[in-house]
mmCIF file of C-alpha atoms in Angstrom:
data_model
loop_
_atom_site.group_PDB
_atom_site.id
_atom_site.type_symbol
_atom_site.label_atom_id
_atom_site.label_comp_id
_atom_site.label_asym_id
_atom_site.label_seq_id
_atom_site.Cartn_x
_atom_site.Cartn_y
_atom_site.Cartn_z
ATOM 1 C CA PHE A 1 -17.108 5.651 -23.635
ATOM 2 C CA ASP A 2 -14.896 8.485 -22.477
ATOM 3 C CA LEU A 3 -11.216 8.882 -21.593
ATOM 4 C CA GLY A 4 -10.352 11.407 -18.934
ATOM 5 C CA VAL A 5 -7.817 12.302 -16.278
ATOM 6 C CA ARG A 6 -8.513 11.773 -12.595
ATOM 7 C CA LEU A 7 -6.768 13.439 -9.671
ATOM 8 C CA MET A 8 -6.504 11.089 -6.728
ATOM 9 C CA TYR A 9 -4.944 11.326 -3.275
ATOM 10 C CA ILE A 10 -4.114 8.091 -1.479
ATOM 11 C CA LYS A 11 -3.968 8.729 2.257
ATOM 12 C CA ILE A 12 -1.386 6.614 4.072
ATOM 13 C CA PRO A 13 -2.805 5.357 7.405
ATOM 14 C CA SER A 14 -0.640 5.311 10.507
ATOM 15 C CA SER A 15 -0.639 1.506 10.471
ATOM 16 C CA ALA A 16 1.132 1.591 7.086
ATOM 17 C CA ARG A 17 3.816 4.062 8.241
ATOM 18 C CA TYR A 18 5.217 1.891 11.038
ATOM 19 C CA PHE A 19 5.982 -1.791 11.578
ATOM 20 C CA ASN A 20 7.426 -4.047 14.266
ATOM 21 C CA GLY A 21 10.407 -6.227 13.419
ATOM 22 C CA THR A 22 13.361 -8.195 14.762
ATOM 23 C CA ALA A 23 17.130 -7.848 14.474
ATOM 24 C CA LEU A 24 19.760 -10.579 14.816
ATOM 25 C CA ILE A 25 22.430 -10.024 17.490
ATOM 26 C CA CYS A 26 25.749 -11.903 17.150
ATOM 27 C CA SER A 27 28.446 -12.178 19.817
ATOM 28 C CA LEU A 28 31.477 -14.432 20.432
ATOM 29 C CA VAL A 29 32.022 -15.643 23.973
ATOM 30 C CA ILE A 30 34.784 -17.787 25.525
ATOM 31 C CA ASP A 31 33.330 -20.183 28.099
ATOM 32 C CA PRO A 32 35.833 -21.953 28.090
ATOM 33 C CA VAL A 33 35.880 -22.378 24.263
ATOM 34 C CA ILE A 34 34.861 -19.848 21.662
ATOM 35 C CA ASN A 35 31.141 -19.983 20.902
ATOM 36 C CA LEU A 36 29.045 -17.868 18.605
ATOM 37 C CA VAL A 37 25.935 -16.658 20.413
ATOM 38 C CA GLN A 38 22.977 -15.491 18.331
ATOM 39 C CA TYR A 39 19.676 -14.128 19.531
ATOM 40 C CA GLU A 40 16.955 -11.802 18.299
ATOM 41 C CA VAL A 41 15.685 -8.515 19.714
ATOM 42 C CA GLU A 42 12.225 -7.110 19.115
ATOM 43 C CA LEU A 43 12.028 -3.628 17.583
ATOM 44 C CA GLU A 44 8.883 -1.536 17.621
ATOM 45 C CA SER A 45 7.613 1.451 15.612
ATOM 46 C CA LEU A 46 10.128 1.161 12.768
ATOM 47 C CA SER A 47 9.582 3.329 9.697
ATOM 48 C CA THR A 48 8.206 1.804 6.523
ATOM 49 C CA ILE A 49 8.904 3.507 3.204
ATOM 50 C CA PHE A 50 6.087 5.951 4.086
ATOM 51 C CA GLY A 51 7.216 6.536 7.687
ATOM 52 C CA PRO A 52 9.357 9.283 9.257
ATOM 53 C CA TRP A 53 12.891 10.065 8.081
ATOM 54 C CA ASP A 54 14.341 8.889 11.421
ATOM 55 C CA THR A 55 16.869 6.035 11.253
ATOM 56 C CA THR A 56 16.638 3.432 14.024
ATOM 57 C CA ILE A 57 19.926 2.187 15.508
ATOM 58 C CA VAL A 58 19.674 -1.360 16.853
ATOM 59 C CA PRO A 59 20.944 -1.354 20.467
ATOM 60 C CA THR A 60 23.813 -3.733 21.379
ATOM 61 C CA GLU A 61 26.075 -4.365 24.346
ATOM 62 C CA GLY A 62 29.757 -5.309 24.647
ATOM 63 C CA ASN A 63 31.294 -6.789 21.497
ATOM 64 C CA ALA A 64 27.913 -7.752 20.033
ATOM 65 C CA LEU A 65 27.000 -6.754 16.498
ATOM 66 C CA ALA A 66 23.493 -6.237 15.178
ATOM 67 C CA ILE A 67 22.254 -7.415 11.783
ATOM 68 C CA PRO A 68 21.138 -5.044 10.423
ATOM 69 C CA PRO A 69 22.950 -2.419 12.538
ATOM 70 C CA ILE A 70 20.421 0.236 11.501
ATOM 71 C CA VAL A 71 16.937 0.317 10.007
ATOM 72 C CA PRO A 72 16.568 3.153 7.479
ATOM 73 C CA GLY A 73 13.842 5.740 7.710
ATOM 74 C CA GLY A 74 11.143 6.381 5.154
ATOM 75 C CA PHE A 75 10.059 9.278 2.966
ATOM 76 C CA SER A 76 7.810 10.833 5.681
ATOM 77 C CA LEU A 77 4.666 10.708 3.552
ATOM 78 C CA SER A 78 1.133 11.034 4.892
ATOM 79 C CA GLY A 79 -0.313 10.566 1.419
ATOM 80 C CA VAL A 80 0.563 10.064 -2.230
ATOM 81 C CA PRO A 81 -1.017 12.237 -4.961
ATOM 82 C CA LEU A 82 -1.793 10.546 -8.258
ATOM 83 C CA ILE A 83 -2.835 11.930 -11.627
ATOM 84 C CA MET A 84 -3.995 9.088 -13.806
ATOM 85 C CA PRO A 85 -5.936 8.428 -16.996
ATOM 86 C CA GLN A 86 -9.269 6.666 -16.585
ATOM 87 C CA LEU A 87 -11.258 4.924 -19.275
ATOM 88 C CA ASN A 88 -15.019 4.688 -18.737
ATOM 89 C CA VAL A 89 -17.101 2.395 -20.919
ATOM 90 C CA GLY A 90 -20.882 2.494 -20.708
ATOM 91 C CA PHE A 91 -23.264 -0.283 -21.738
ATOM 92 C CA VAL A 92 -26.991 -0.700 -22.074
ATOM 93 C CA PHE A 93 -29.235 -0.842 -18.998
ATOM 94 C CA GLY A 94 -26.979 1.517 -17.020
ATOM 95 C CA SER A 95 -23.825 -0.621 -16.714
ATOM 96 C CA GLU A 96 -20.437 1.082 -16.631
ATOM 97 C CA ILE A 97 -16.838 -0.160 -16.418
ATOM 98 C CA ALA A 98 -13.880 2.020 -15.365
ATOM 99 C CA ILE A 99 -10.161 1.219 -15.788
ATOM 100 C CA ARG A 100 -7.246 3.186 -14.301
ATOM 101 C CA TYR A 101 -3.529 2.656 -14.783
ATOM 102 C CA VAL A 102 -0.438 4.770 -14.241
ATOM 103 C CA PRO A 103 3.271 3.951 -13.706
ATOM 104 C CA TYR A 104 5.597 6.685 -12.443
ATOM 105 C CA THR A 105 8.802 7.335 -10.503
ATOM 106 C CA PHE A 106 8.878 9.125 -7.149
ATOM 107 C CA LYS A 107 12.141 9.897 -5.289
ATOM 108 C CA GLY A 108 13.956 7.072 -7.089
ATOM 109 C CA ALA A 109 11.263 4.469 -6.379
ATOM 110 C CA LYS A 110 9.103 2.985 -9.142
ATOM 111 C CA MET A 111 5.405 3.123 -8.370
ATOM 112 C CA GLN A 112 2.496 1.549 -10.185
ATOM 113 C CA PHE A 113 -1.234 1.958 -9.691
ATOM 114 C CA ILE A 114 -3.859 -0.109 -11.479
ATOM 115 C CA GLY A 115 -7.542 -0.362 -10.778
ATOM 116 C CA CYS A 116 -10.851 -1.399 -12.281
ATOM 117 C CA GLY A 117 -14.450 -1.023 -11.262
ATOM 118 C CA ILE A 118 -18.017 -1.709 -12.337
ATOM 119 C CA LYS A 119 -21.191 0.230 -11.631
ATOM 120 C CA GLN A 120 -24.822 -0.698 -12.279
ATOM 121 C CA GLN A 121 -27.783 1.679 -12.099
ATOM 122 C CA LEU A 122 -30.603 -0.377 -10.649
ATOM 123 C CA ASN A 123 -33.206 2.115 -11.920
ATOM 124 C CA ARG A 124 -32.413 0.923 -15.455
ATOM 125 C CA LEU A 125 -33.312 -2.688 -14.622
ATOM 126 C CA PRO A 126 -36.793 -4.126 -13.990
ATOM 127 C CA PRO A 127 -38.715 -3.844 -11.758
ATOM 128 C CA LEU A 128 -37.219 -0.455 -10.701
ATOM 129 C CA SER A 129 -37.182 0.673 -14.338
ATOM 130 C CA LEU A 130 -40.981 0.498 -14.290
ATOM 131 C CA ALA A 131 -41.228 2.892 -11.339
ATOM 132 C CA ARG A 132 -40.649 6.649 -11.593
ATOM 133 C CA LEU A 133 -38.468 7.150 -8.535
ATOM 134 C CA PRO A 134 -37.257 10.674 -7.619
ATOM 135 C CA PHE A 135 -33.776 9.317 -6.985
ATOM 136 C CA ALA A 136 -31.287 6.955 -8.618
ATOM 137 C CA ILE A 137 -30.015 3.766 -6.997
ATOM 138 C CA ALA A 138 -26.777 2.090 -8.016
ATOM 139 C CA ILE A 139 -24.359 -0.542 -6.794
ATOM 140 C CA ALA A 140 -20.640 -0.504 -7.538
ATOM 141 C CA GLY A 141 -17.529 -2.519 -6.887
ATOM 142 C CA ALA A 142 -13.851 -1.791 -7.451
ATOM 143 C CA TYR A 143 -10.434 -3.392 -7.110
ATOM 144 C CA GLN A 144 -7.126 -1.544 -7.113
ATOM 145 C CA ARG A 145 -3.479 -2.421 -6.600
ATOM 146 C CA PHE A 146 -0.616 -0.151 -5.625
ATOM 147 C CA MET A 147 3.025 -1.273 -5.839
ATOM 148 C CA VAL A 148 6.378 0.314 -5.028
ATOM 149 C CA LYS A 149 9.665 -1.072 -6.358
ATOM 150 C CA ALA A 150 13.190 -0.077 -5.356
ATOM 151 C CA PRO A 151 15.672 1.187 -8.006
ATOM 152 C CA ASN A 152 17.026 -2.395 -8.266
ATOM 153 C CA ASN A 153 13.468 -3.517 -9.223
ATOM 154 C CA GLU A 154 12.828 -5.356 -5.931
ATOM 155 C CA ARG A 155 9.229 -5.032 -4.767
ATOM 156 C CA ILE A 156 9.107 -3.388 -1.353
ATOM 157 C CA VAL A 157 5.421 -2.424 -1.057
ATOM 158 C CA SER A 158 2.321 -4.134 -2.388
ATOM 159 C CA SER A 159 -1.176 -2.972 -1.476
ATOM 160 C CA LYS A 160 -4.523 -4.404 -2.600
ATOM 161 C CA THR A 161 -7.925 -2.841 -1.989
ATOM 162 C CA TRP A 162 -11.459 -3.869 -2.860
ATOM 163 C CA ASN A 163 -14.707 -2.114 -2.034
ATOM 164 C CA VAL A 164 -18.424 -2.485 -2.617
ATOM 165 C CA GLN A 165 -20.817 0.475 -2.586
ATOM 166 C CA ALA A 166 -24.531 1.183 -2.574
ATOM 167 C CA ILE A 167 -25.240 4.676 -3.915
ATOM 168 C CA VAL A 168 -28.388 6.802 -3.813
ATOM 169 C CA SER A 169 -28.378 10.115 -5.684
ATOM 170 C CA THR A 170 -30.725 12.699 -7.121
ATOM 171 C CA ARG A 171 -30.302 15.673 -9.403
ATOM 172 C CA ILE A 172 -31.274 19.164 -8.280
ATOM 173 C CA GLY A 173 -30.522 21.512 -11.162
ATOM 174 C CA VAL A 174 -26.801 21.214 -11.897
ATOM 175 C CA ILE A 175 -26.094 19.673 -8.475
ATOM 176 C CA GLU A 176 -26.253 15.935 -7.839
ATOM 177 C CA PRO A 177 -25.983 15.146 -4.110
ATOM 178 C CA MET A 178 -25.446 11.508 -3.211
ATOM 179 C CA VAL A 179 -25.294 9.200 -0.230
ATOM 180 C CA ALA A 180 -23.182 6.043 -0.313
ATOM 181 C CA PHE A 181 -22.696 3.053 1.957
ATOM 182 C CA SER A 182 -19.362 1.312 1.420
ATOM 183 C CA MET A 183 -17.522 -1.794 2.597
ATOM 184 C CA GLU A 184 -13.767 -1.858 2.003
ATOM 185 C CA ASN A 185 -10.817 -4.113 2.701
ATOM 186 C CA THR A 186 -7.139 -3.233 2.261
ATOM 187 C CA THR A 187 -4.064 -5.433 2.709
ATOM 188 C CA ALA A 188 -0.489 -4.158 2.503
ATOM 189 C CA ASP A 189 2.783 -6.122 2.411
ATOM 190 C CA PHE A 190 6.215 -4.613 3.057
ATOM 191 C CA GLU A 191 9.367 -6.528 2.128
ATOM 192 C CA TYR A 192 12.858 -5.767 3.426
ATOM 193 C CA THR A 193 15.901 -7.822 2.410
ATOM 194 C CA PHE A 194 19.292 -7.764 4.135
ATOM 195 C CA GLU A 195 22.466 -9.594 3.070
ATOM 196 C CA TYR A 196 25.164 -10.141 5.663
ATOM 197 C CA ASP A 197 28.102 -12.272 6.828
ATOM 198 C CA ILE A 198 28.376 -13.642 10.345
ATOM 199 C CA PRO A 199 31.130 -11.456 11.843
ATOM 200 C CA ASP A 200 34.102 -12.440 14.008
ATOM 201 C CA THR A 201 33.567 -10.074 16.911
ATOM 202 C CA LEU A 202 36.926 -10.997 18.548
ATOM 203 C CA TYR A 203 39.284 -10.320 15.650
ATOM 204 C CA GLY A 204 37.134 -8.088 13.424
ATOM 205 C CA ILE A 205 37.247 -10.518 10.472
ATOM 206 C CA PRO A 206 33.926 -11.221 8.700
#
């Protein structure tokens, strides 16, 4: 086995930098008695924690109040660099397991990355082990999870990724070119929590 340090850059796709949401609009009307009117408005292209710095103000009319009145911007990140330890454990017949884990703090937010993977060299298994191929063939699979928590320890981002690869490589001197075919799936959840009181828009009393 070996323990090393890996430098990794997680690119944030555009789909993870923006989201569509709704805001609650409250207004008191007299017709002929006082009634509280509530309805929702659709908001598009709001910033996630990775999105632009821009704050979005929820539009209202008259004495109406929006909940939330604003949607905060993000950290304007197109990617997140990670330096993490990785443990590789090799077994007989060309099997290998890799484990990565690192917790750290970035701009007040707590981030955590954990991942594991397995790789198998098919050339070390029969019947390919009986043939003298000029190249190596391997299959690999990996799972990783990335989480972001606010300073109050509330989880605001959770991302899960799995991938499967078929790898063909050969060694030419000190160079080992390779070709890989990969299938990958990523899901990301963003959680926003707001606490509020229904306001009295006539007298200004919550």
